[in-house]
Backbone as ProteinMPNN parsed JSONL, in Angstrom:
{"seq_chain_A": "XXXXXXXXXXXXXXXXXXXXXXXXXXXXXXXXXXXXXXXXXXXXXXXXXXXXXXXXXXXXXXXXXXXXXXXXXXXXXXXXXXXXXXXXXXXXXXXXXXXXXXXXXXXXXXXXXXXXXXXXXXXXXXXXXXXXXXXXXXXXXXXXXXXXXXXXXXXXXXXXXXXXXXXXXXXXXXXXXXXXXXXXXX", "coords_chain_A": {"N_chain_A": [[-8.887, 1.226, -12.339], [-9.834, -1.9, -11.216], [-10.541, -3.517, -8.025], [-9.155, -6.842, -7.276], [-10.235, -10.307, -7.3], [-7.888, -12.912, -6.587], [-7.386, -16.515, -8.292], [-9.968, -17.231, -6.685], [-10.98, -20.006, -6.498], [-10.452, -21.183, -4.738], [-9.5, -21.544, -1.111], [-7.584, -19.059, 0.405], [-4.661, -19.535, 2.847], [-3.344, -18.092, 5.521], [-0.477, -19.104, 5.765], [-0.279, -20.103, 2.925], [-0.563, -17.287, 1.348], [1.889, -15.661, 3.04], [4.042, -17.008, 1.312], [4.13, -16.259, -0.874], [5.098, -13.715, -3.269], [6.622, -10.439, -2.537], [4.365, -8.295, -2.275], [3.095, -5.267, -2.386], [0.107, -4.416, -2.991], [-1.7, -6.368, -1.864], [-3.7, -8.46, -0.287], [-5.229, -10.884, 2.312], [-8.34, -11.362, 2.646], [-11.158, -12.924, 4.378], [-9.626, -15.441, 3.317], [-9.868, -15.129, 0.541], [-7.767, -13.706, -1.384], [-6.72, -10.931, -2.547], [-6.403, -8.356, -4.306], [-5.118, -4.778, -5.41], [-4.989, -2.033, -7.3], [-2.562, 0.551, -7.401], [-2.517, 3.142, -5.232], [-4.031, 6.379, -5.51], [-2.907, 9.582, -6.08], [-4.224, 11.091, -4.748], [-5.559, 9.679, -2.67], [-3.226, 8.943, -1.149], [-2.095, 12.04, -0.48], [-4.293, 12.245, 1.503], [-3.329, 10.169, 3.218], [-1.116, 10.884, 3.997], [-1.429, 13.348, 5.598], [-3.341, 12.642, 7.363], [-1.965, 10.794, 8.771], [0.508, 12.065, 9.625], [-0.973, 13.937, 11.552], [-2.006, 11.609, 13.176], [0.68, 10.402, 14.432], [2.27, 12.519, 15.567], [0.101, 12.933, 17.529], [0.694, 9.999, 18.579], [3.234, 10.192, 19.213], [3.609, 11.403, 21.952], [2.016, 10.052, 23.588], [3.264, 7.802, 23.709], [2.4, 5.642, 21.837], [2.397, 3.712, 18.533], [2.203, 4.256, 15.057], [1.141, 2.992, 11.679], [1.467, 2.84, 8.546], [0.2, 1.677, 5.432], [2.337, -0.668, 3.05], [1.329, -2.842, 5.328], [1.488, -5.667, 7.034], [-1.691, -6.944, 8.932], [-2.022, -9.234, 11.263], [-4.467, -11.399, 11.386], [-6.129, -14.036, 11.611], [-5.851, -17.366, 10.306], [-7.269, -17.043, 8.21], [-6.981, -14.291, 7.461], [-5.54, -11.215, 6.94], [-5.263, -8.508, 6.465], [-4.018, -5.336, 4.863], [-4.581, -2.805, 6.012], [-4.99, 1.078, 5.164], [-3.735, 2.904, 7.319], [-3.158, 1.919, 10.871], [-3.214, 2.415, 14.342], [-1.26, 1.822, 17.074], [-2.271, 1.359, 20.569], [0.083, 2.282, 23.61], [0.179, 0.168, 25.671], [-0.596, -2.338, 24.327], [1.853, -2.775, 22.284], [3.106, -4.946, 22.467], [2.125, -6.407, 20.6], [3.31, -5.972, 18.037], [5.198, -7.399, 15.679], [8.63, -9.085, 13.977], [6.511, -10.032, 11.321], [4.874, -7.69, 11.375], [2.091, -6.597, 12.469], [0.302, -8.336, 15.238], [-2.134, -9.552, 15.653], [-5.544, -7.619, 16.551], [-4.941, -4.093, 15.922], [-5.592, -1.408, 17.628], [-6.757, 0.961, 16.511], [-7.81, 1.349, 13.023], [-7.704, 2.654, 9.99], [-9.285, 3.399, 7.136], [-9.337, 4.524, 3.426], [-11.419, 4.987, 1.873], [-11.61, 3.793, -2.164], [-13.476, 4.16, -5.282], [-12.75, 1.566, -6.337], [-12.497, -0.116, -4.113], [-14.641, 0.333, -2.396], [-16.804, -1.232, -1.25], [-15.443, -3.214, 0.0], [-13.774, -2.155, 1.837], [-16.401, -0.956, 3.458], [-17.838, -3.061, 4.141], [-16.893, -5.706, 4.318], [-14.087, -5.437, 5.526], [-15.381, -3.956, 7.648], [-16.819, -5.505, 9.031], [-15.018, -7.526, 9.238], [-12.997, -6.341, 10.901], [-14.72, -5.848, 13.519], [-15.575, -8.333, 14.156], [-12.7, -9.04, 15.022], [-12.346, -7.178, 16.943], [-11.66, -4.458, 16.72], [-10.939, -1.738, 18.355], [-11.665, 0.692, 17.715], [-12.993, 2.047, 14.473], [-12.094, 3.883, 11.343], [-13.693, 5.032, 8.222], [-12.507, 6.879, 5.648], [-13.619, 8.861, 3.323], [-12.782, 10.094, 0.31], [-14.246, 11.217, -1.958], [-16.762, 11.898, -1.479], [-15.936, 13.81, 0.621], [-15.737, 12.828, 3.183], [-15.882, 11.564, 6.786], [-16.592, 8.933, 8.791], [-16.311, 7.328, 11.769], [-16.465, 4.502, 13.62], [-16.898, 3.212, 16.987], [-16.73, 0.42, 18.877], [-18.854, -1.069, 20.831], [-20.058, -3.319, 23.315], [-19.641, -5.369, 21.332], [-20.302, -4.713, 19.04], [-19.613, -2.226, 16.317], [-20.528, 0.963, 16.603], [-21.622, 4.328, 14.856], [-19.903, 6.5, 15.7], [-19.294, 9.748, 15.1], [-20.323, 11.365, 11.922], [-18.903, 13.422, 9.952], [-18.688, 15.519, 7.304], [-17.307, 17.402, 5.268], [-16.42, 19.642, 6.897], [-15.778, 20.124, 10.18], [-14.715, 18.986, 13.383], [-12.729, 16.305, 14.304], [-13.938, 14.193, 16.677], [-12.339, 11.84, 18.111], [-13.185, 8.443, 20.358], [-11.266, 6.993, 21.01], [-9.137, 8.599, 20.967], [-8.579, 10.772, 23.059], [-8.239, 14.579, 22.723], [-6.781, 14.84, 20.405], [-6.196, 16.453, 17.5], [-7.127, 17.765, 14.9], [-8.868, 18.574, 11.797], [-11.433, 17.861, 9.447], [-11.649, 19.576, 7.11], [-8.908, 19.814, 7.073], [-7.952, 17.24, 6.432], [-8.824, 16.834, 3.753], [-7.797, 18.871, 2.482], [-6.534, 19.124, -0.146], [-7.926, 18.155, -2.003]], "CA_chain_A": [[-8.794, -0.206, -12.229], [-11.08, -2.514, -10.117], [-10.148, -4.393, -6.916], [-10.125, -7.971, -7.587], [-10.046, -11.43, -6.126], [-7.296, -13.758, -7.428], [-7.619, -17.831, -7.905], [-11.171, -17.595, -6.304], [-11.537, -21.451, -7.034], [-9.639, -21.817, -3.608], [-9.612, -20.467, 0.043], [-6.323, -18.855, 1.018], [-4.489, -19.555, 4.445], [-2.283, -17.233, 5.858], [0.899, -19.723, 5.093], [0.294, -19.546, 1.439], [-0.1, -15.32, 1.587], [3.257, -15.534, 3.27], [4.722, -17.389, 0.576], [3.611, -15.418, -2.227], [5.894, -12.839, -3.999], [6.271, -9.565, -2.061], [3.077, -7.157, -3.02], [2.36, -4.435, -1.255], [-1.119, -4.074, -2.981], [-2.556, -7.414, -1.821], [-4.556, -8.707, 0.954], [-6.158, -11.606, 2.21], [-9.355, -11.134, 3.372], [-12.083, -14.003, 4.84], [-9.37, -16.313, 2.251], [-9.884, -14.716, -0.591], [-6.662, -12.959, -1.841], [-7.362, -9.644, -2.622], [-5.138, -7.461, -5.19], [-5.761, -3.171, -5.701], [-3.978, -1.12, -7.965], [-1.761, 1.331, -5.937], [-3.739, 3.823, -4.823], [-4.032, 7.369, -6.508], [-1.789, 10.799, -5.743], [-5.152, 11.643, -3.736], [-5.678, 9.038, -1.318], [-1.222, 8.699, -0.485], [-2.091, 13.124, 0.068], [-5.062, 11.943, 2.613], [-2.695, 9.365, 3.804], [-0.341, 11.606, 4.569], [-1.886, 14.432, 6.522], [-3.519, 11.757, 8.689], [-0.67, 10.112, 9.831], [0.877, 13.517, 9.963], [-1.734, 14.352, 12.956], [-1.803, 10.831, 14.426], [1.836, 10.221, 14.215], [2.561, 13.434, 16.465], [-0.055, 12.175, 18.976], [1.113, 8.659, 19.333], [4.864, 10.14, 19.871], [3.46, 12.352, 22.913], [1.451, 8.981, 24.492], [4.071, 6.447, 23.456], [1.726, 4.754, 21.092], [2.82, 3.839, 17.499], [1.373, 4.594, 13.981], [1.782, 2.599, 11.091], [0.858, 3.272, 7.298], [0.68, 0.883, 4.423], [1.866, -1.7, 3.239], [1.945, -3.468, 6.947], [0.247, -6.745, 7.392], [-2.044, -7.309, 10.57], [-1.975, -10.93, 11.226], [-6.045, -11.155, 12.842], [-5.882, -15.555, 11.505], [-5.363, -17.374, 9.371], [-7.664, -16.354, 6.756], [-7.271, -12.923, 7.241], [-4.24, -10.598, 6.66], [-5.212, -7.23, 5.728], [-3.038, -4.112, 4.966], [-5.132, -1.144, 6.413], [-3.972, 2.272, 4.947], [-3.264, 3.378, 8.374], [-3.439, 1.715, 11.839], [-2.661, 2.992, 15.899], [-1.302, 1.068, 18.17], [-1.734, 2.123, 21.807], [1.517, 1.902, 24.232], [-0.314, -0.713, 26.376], [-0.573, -3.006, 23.203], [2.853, -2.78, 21.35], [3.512, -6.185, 22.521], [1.547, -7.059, 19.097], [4.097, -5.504, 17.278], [6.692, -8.396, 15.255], [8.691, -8.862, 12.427], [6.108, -9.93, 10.609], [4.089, -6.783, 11.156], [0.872, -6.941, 13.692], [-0.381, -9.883, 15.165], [-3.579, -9.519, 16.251], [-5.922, -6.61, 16.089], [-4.593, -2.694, 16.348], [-6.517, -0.427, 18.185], [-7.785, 1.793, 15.614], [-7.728, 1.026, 12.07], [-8.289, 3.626, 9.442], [-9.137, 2.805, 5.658], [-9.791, 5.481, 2.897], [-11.653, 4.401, 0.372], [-12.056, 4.244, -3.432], [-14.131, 3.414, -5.878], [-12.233, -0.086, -6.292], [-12.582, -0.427, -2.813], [-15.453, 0.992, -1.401], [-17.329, -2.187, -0.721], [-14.533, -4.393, 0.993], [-14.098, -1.135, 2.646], [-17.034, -0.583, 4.128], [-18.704, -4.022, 4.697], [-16.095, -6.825, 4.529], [-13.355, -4.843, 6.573], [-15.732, -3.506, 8.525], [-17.526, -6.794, 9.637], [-14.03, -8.425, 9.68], [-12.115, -5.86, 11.856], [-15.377, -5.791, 14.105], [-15.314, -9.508, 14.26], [-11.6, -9.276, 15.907], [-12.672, -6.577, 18.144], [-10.559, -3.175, 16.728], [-11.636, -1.004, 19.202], [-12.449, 2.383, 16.492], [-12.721, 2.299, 13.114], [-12.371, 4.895, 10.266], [-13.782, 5.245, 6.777], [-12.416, 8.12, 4.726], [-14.336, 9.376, 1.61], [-12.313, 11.336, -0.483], [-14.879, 11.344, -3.281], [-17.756, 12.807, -0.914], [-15.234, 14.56, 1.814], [-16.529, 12.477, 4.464], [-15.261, 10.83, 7.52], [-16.956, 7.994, 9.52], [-15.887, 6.935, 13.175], [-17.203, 3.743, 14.422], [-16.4, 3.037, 18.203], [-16.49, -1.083, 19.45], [-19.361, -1.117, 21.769], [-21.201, -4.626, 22.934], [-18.611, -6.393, 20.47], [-20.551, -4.142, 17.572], [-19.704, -0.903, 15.655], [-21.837, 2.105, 16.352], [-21.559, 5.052, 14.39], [-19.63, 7.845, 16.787], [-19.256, 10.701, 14.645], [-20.228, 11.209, 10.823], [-18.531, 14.067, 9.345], [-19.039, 15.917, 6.019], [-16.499, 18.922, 4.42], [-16.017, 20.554, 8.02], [-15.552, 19.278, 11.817], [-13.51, 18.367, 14.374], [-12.668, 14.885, 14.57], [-13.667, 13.497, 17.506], [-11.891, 10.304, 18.275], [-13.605, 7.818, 21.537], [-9.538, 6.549, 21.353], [-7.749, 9.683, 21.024], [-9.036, 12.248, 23.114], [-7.488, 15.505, 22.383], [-7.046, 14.614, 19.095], [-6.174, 18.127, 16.95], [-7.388, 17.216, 13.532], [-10.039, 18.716, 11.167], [-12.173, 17.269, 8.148], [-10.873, 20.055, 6.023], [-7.563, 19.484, 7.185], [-7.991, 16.259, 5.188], [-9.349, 16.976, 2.194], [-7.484, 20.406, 1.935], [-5.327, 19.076, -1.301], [-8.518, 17.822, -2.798]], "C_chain_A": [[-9.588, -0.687, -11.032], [-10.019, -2.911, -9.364], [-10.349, -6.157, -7.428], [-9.65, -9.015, -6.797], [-8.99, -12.26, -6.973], [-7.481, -15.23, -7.221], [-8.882, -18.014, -6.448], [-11.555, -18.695, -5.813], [-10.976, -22.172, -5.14], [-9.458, -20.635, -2.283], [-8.128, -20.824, 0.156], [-6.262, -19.184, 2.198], [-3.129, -18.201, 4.002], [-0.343, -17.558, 5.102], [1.012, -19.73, 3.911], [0.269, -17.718, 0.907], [1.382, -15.348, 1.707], [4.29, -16.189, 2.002], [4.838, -17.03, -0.676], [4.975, -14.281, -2.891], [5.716, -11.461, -3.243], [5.498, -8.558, -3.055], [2.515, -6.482, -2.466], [0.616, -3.986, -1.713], [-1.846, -5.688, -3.062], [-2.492, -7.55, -0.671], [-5.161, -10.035, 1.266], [-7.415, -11.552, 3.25], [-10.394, -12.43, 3.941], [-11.391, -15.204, 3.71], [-9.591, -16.474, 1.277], [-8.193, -13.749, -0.6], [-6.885, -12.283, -2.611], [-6.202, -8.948, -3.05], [-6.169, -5.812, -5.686], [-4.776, -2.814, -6.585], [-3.764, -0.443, -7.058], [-2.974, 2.327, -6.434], [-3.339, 5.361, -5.273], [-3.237, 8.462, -5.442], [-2.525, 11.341, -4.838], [-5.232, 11.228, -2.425], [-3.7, 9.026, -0.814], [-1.169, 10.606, 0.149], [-2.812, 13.037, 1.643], [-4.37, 11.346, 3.311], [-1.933, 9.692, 4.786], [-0.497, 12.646, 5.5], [-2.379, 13.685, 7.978], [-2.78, 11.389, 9.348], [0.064, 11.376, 10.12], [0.272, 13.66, 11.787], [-1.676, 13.079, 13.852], [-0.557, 10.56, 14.843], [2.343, 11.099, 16.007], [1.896, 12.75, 17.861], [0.536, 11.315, 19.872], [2.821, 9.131, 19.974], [4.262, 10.476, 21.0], [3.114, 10.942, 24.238], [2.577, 7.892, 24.601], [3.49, 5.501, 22.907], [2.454, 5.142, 19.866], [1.797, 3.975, 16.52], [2.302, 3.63, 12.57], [1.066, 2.921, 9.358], [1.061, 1.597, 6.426], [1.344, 1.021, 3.219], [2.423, -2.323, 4.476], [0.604, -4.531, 6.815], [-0.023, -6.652, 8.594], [-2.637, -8.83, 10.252], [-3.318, -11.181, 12.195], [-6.272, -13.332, 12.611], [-5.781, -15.902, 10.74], [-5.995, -17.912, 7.855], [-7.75, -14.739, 6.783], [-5.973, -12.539, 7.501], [-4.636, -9.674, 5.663], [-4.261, -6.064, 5.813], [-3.763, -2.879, 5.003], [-3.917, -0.08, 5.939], [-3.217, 2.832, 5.752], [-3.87, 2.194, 9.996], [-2.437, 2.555, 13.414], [-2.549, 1.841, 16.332], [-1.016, 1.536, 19.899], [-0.566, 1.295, 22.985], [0.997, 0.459, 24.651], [-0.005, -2.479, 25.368], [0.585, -3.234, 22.232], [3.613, -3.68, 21.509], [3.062, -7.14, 20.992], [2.624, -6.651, 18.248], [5.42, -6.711, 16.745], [6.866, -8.248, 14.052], [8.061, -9.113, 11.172], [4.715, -8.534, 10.067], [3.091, -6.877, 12.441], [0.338, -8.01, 14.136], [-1.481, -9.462, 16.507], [-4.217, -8.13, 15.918], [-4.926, -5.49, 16.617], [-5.796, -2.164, 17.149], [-7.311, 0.461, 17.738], [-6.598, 1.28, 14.162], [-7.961, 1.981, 11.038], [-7.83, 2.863, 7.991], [-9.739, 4.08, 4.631], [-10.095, 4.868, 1.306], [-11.611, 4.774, -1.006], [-12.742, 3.48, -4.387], [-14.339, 1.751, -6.027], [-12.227, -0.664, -5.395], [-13.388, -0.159, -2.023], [-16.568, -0.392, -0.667], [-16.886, -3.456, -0.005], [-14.247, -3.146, 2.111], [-15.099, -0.991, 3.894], [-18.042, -1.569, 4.793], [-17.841, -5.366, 4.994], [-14.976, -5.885, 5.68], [-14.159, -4.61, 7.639], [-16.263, -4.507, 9.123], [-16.579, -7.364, 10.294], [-13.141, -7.603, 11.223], [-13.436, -5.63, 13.275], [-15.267, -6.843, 15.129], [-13.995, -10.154, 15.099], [-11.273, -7.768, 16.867], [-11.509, -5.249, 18.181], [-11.334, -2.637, 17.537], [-12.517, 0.23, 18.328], [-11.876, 1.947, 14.813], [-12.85, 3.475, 11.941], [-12.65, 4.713, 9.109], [-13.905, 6.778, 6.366], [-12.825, 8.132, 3.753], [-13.868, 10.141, 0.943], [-13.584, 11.852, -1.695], [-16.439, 11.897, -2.689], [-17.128, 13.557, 0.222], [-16.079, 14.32, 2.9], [-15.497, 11.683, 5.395], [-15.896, 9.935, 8.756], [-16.333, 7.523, 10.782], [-16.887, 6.007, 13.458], [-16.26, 3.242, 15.519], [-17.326, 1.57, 18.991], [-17.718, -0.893, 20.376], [-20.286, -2.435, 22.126], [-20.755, -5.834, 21.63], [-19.745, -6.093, 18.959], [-19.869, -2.309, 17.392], [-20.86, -0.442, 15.812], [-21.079, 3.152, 15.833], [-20.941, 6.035, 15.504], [-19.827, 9.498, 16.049], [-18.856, 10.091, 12.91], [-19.711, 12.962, 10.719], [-18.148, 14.84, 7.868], [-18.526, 17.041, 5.416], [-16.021, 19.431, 5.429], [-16.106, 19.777, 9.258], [-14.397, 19.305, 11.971], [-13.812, 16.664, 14.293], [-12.597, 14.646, 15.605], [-13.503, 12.124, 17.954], [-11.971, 9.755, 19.831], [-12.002, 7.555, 22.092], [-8.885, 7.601, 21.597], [-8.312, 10.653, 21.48], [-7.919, 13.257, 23.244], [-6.756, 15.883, 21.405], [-7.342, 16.162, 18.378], [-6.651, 17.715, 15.419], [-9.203, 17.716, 13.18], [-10.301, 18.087, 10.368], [-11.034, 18.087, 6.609], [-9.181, 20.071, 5.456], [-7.265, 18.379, 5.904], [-7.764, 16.364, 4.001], [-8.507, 18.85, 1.642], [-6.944, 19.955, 0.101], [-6.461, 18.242, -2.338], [-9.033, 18.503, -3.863]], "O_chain_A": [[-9.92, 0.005, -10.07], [-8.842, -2.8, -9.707], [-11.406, -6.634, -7.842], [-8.878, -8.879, -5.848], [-9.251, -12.293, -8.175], [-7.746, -15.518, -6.054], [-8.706, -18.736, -5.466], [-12.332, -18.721, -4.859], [-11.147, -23.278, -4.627], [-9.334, -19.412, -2.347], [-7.53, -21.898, 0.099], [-7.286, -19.259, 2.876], [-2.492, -17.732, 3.058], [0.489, -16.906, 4.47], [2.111, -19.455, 3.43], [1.097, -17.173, 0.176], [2.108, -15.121, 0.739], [5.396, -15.658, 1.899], [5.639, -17.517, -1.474], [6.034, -14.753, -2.476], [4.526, -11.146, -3.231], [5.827, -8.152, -4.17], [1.439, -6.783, -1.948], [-0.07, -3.336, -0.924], [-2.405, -6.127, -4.068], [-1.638, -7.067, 0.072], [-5.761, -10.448, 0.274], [-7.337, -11.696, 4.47], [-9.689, -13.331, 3.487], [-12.212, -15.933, 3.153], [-9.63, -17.593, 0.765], [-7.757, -13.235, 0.43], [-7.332, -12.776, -3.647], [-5.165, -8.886, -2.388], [-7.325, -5.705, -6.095], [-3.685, -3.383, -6.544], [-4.384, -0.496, -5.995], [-3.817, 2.371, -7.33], [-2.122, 5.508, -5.392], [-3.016, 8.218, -4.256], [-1.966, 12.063, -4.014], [-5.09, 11.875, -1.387], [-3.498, 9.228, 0.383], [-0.399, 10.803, 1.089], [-2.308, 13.485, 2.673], [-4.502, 11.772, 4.458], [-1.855, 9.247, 5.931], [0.447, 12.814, 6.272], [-2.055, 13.921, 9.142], [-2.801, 11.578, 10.564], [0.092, 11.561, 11.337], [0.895, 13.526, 12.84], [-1.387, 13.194, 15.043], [-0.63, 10.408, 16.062], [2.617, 10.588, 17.093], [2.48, 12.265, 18.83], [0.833, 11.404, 21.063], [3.425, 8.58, 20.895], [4.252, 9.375, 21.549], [3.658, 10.812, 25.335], [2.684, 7.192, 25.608], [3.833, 4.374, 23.264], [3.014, 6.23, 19.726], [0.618, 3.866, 16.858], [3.521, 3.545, 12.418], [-0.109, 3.289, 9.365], [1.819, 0.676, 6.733], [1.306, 1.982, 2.45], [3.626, -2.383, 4.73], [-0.601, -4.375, 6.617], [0.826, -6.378, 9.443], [-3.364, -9.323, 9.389], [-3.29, -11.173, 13.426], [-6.59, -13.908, 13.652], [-5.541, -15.077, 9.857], [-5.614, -18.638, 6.937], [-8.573, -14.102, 6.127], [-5.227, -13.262, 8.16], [-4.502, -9.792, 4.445], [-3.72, -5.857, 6.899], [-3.611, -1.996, 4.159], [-2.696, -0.118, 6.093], [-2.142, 3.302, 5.38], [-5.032, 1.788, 9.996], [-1.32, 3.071, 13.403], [-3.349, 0.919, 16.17], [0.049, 1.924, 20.378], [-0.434, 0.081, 23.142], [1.402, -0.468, 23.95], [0.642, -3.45, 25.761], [0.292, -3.945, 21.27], [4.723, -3.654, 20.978], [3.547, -8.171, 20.527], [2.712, -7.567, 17.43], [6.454, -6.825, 17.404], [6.15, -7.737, 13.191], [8.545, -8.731, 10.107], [4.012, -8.418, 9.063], [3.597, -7.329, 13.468], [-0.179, -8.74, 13.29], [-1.478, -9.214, 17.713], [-3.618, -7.422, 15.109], [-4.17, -5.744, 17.554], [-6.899, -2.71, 17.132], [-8.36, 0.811, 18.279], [-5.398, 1.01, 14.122], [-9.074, 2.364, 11.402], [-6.847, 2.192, 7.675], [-10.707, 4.662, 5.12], [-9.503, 4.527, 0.283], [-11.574, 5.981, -1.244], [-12.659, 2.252, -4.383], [-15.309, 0.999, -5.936], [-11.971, -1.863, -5.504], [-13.107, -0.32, -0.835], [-16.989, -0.27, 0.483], [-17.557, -4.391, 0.431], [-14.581, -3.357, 3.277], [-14.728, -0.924, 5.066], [-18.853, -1.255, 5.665], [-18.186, -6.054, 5.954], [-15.423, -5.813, 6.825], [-13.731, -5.038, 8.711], [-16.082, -4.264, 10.316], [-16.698, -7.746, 11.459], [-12.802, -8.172, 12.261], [-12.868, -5.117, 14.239], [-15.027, -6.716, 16.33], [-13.991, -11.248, 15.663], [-10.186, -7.428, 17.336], [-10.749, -4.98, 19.111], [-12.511, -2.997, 17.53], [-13.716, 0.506, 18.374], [-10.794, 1.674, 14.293], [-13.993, 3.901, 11.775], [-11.751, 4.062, 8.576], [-14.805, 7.596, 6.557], [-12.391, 7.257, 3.004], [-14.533, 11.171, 0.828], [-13.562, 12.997, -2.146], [-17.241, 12.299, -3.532], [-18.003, 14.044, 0.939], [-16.863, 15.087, 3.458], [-14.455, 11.215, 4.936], [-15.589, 10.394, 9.856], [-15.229, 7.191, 10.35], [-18.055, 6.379, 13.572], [-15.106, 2.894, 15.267], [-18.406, 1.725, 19.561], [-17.23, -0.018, 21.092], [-21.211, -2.687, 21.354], [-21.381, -6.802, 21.199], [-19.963, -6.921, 18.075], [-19.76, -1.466, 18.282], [-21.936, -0.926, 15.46], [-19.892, 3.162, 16.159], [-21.799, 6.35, 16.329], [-20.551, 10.318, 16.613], [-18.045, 9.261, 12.5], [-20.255, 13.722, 11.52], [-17.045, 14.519, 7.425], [-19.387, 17.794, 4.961], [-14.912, 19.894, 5.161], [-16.602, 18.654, 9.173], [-13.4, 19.505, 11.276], [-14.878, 16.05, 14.239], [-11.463, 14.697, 16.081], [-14.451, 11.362, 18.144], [-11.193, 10.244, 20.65], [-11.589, 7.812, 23.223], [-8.012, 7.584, 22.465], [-8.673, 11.541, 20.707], [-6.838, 12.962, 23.753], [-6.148, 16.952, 21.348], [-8.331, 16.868, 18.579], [-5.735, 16.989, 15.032], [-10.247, 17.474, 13.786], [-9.365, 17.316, 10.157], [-10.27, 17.662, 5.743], [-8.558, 20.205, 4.403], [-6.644, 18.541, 4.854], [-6.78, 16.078, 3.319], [-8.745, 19.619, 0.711], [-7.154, 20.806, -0.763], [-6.025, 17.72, -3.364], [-9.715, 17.913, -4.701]]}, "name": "protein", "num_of_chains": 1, "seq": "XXXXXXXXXXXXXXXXXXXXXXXXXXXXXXXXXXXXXXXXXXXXXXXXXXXXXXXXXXXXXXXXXXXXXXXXXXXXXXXXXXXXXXXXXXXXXXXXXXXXXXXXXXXXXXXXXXXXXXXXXXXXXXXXXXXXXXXXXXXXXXXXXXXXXXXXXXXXXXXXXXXXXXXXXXXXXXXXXXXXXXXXXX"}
């Protein structure tokens, strides 16, 4: 199933998102409202190993980890549900009951087909645009892993990764986590 946009004809705000019917596979992105099919037995395995490894970290620092569905509230045309985000200790003042308000610190998204182009150019522009510090794109479908690290209020490429590596993360140093680790259950 595709990704798609719903009632197009009209830019979303945040206040009508909130008023909507709870859906954990929708989004609003630049005020478009943005619906996925849930996401496959592959990416929720990737999902899981990741947060697995960051999870542990953030207990050790006192930073949190959050998975989706969690809204981050960046304004109010935007309200995306990243697969995974960090929040470091310093920052967990963002943290309310409606979920995040404002950017996280690192963001991680694993794409798929239905998603690979809000993925990798609308997210990535948008979460740039409100200044995540690191971003991730996971590839299950080429066993890749992308790191872009905030520099000059742009994304540069830190580390591309392809079947094997260490993940090195600009945010998380010491960071125990391989590529294959990932993709082992692929």
């Amino acid at each position: 199933m595709d990704t798609i946009a719903t009632d197009t004809s009209k830019t979303w705000t945040a206040e009508e998102y909130l008023q909507l019917e709870e859906n954990p596979n929708q989004q609003l992105i630049n005020g478009n409202l943005i619906m996925s099919p849930s996401p496959t037995l592959q990416h929720q395995k990737i999902l899981r190993t990741i947060h697995r490894y960051l999870d542990q970290y953030a207990i050790k620092k006192g930073d949190e980890t959050f998975f989706a569905p969690l809204d981050v509230h960046l304004d109010q045309k935007n309200v995306p549900q990243p697969d995974l985000v960090y929040v470091l200790k310093r920052n967990l003042n963002k943290l309310s009951k409606r979920g995040i308000e404002g950017a996280p610190d690192l963001i991680i998204e694993i794409i798929s087909p239905s998603n690979s182009y809000i993925d990798r150019y609308e997210k990535k522009n948008l979460y740039q645009q409100f200044k995540v510090k690191e971003y991730w794109i996971v590839d299950p479908g080429n066993c890749t892993l992308e790191i872009y690290k905030l520099e000059n209020e742009e994304y540069n490429l830190a580390q591309y990764l392809a079947e094997k590596g260490t993940v090195k993360s600009p945010l998380l140093p010491g960071l125990s986590l391989t590529v294959d680790t990932i993709f082992e259950d692929k």
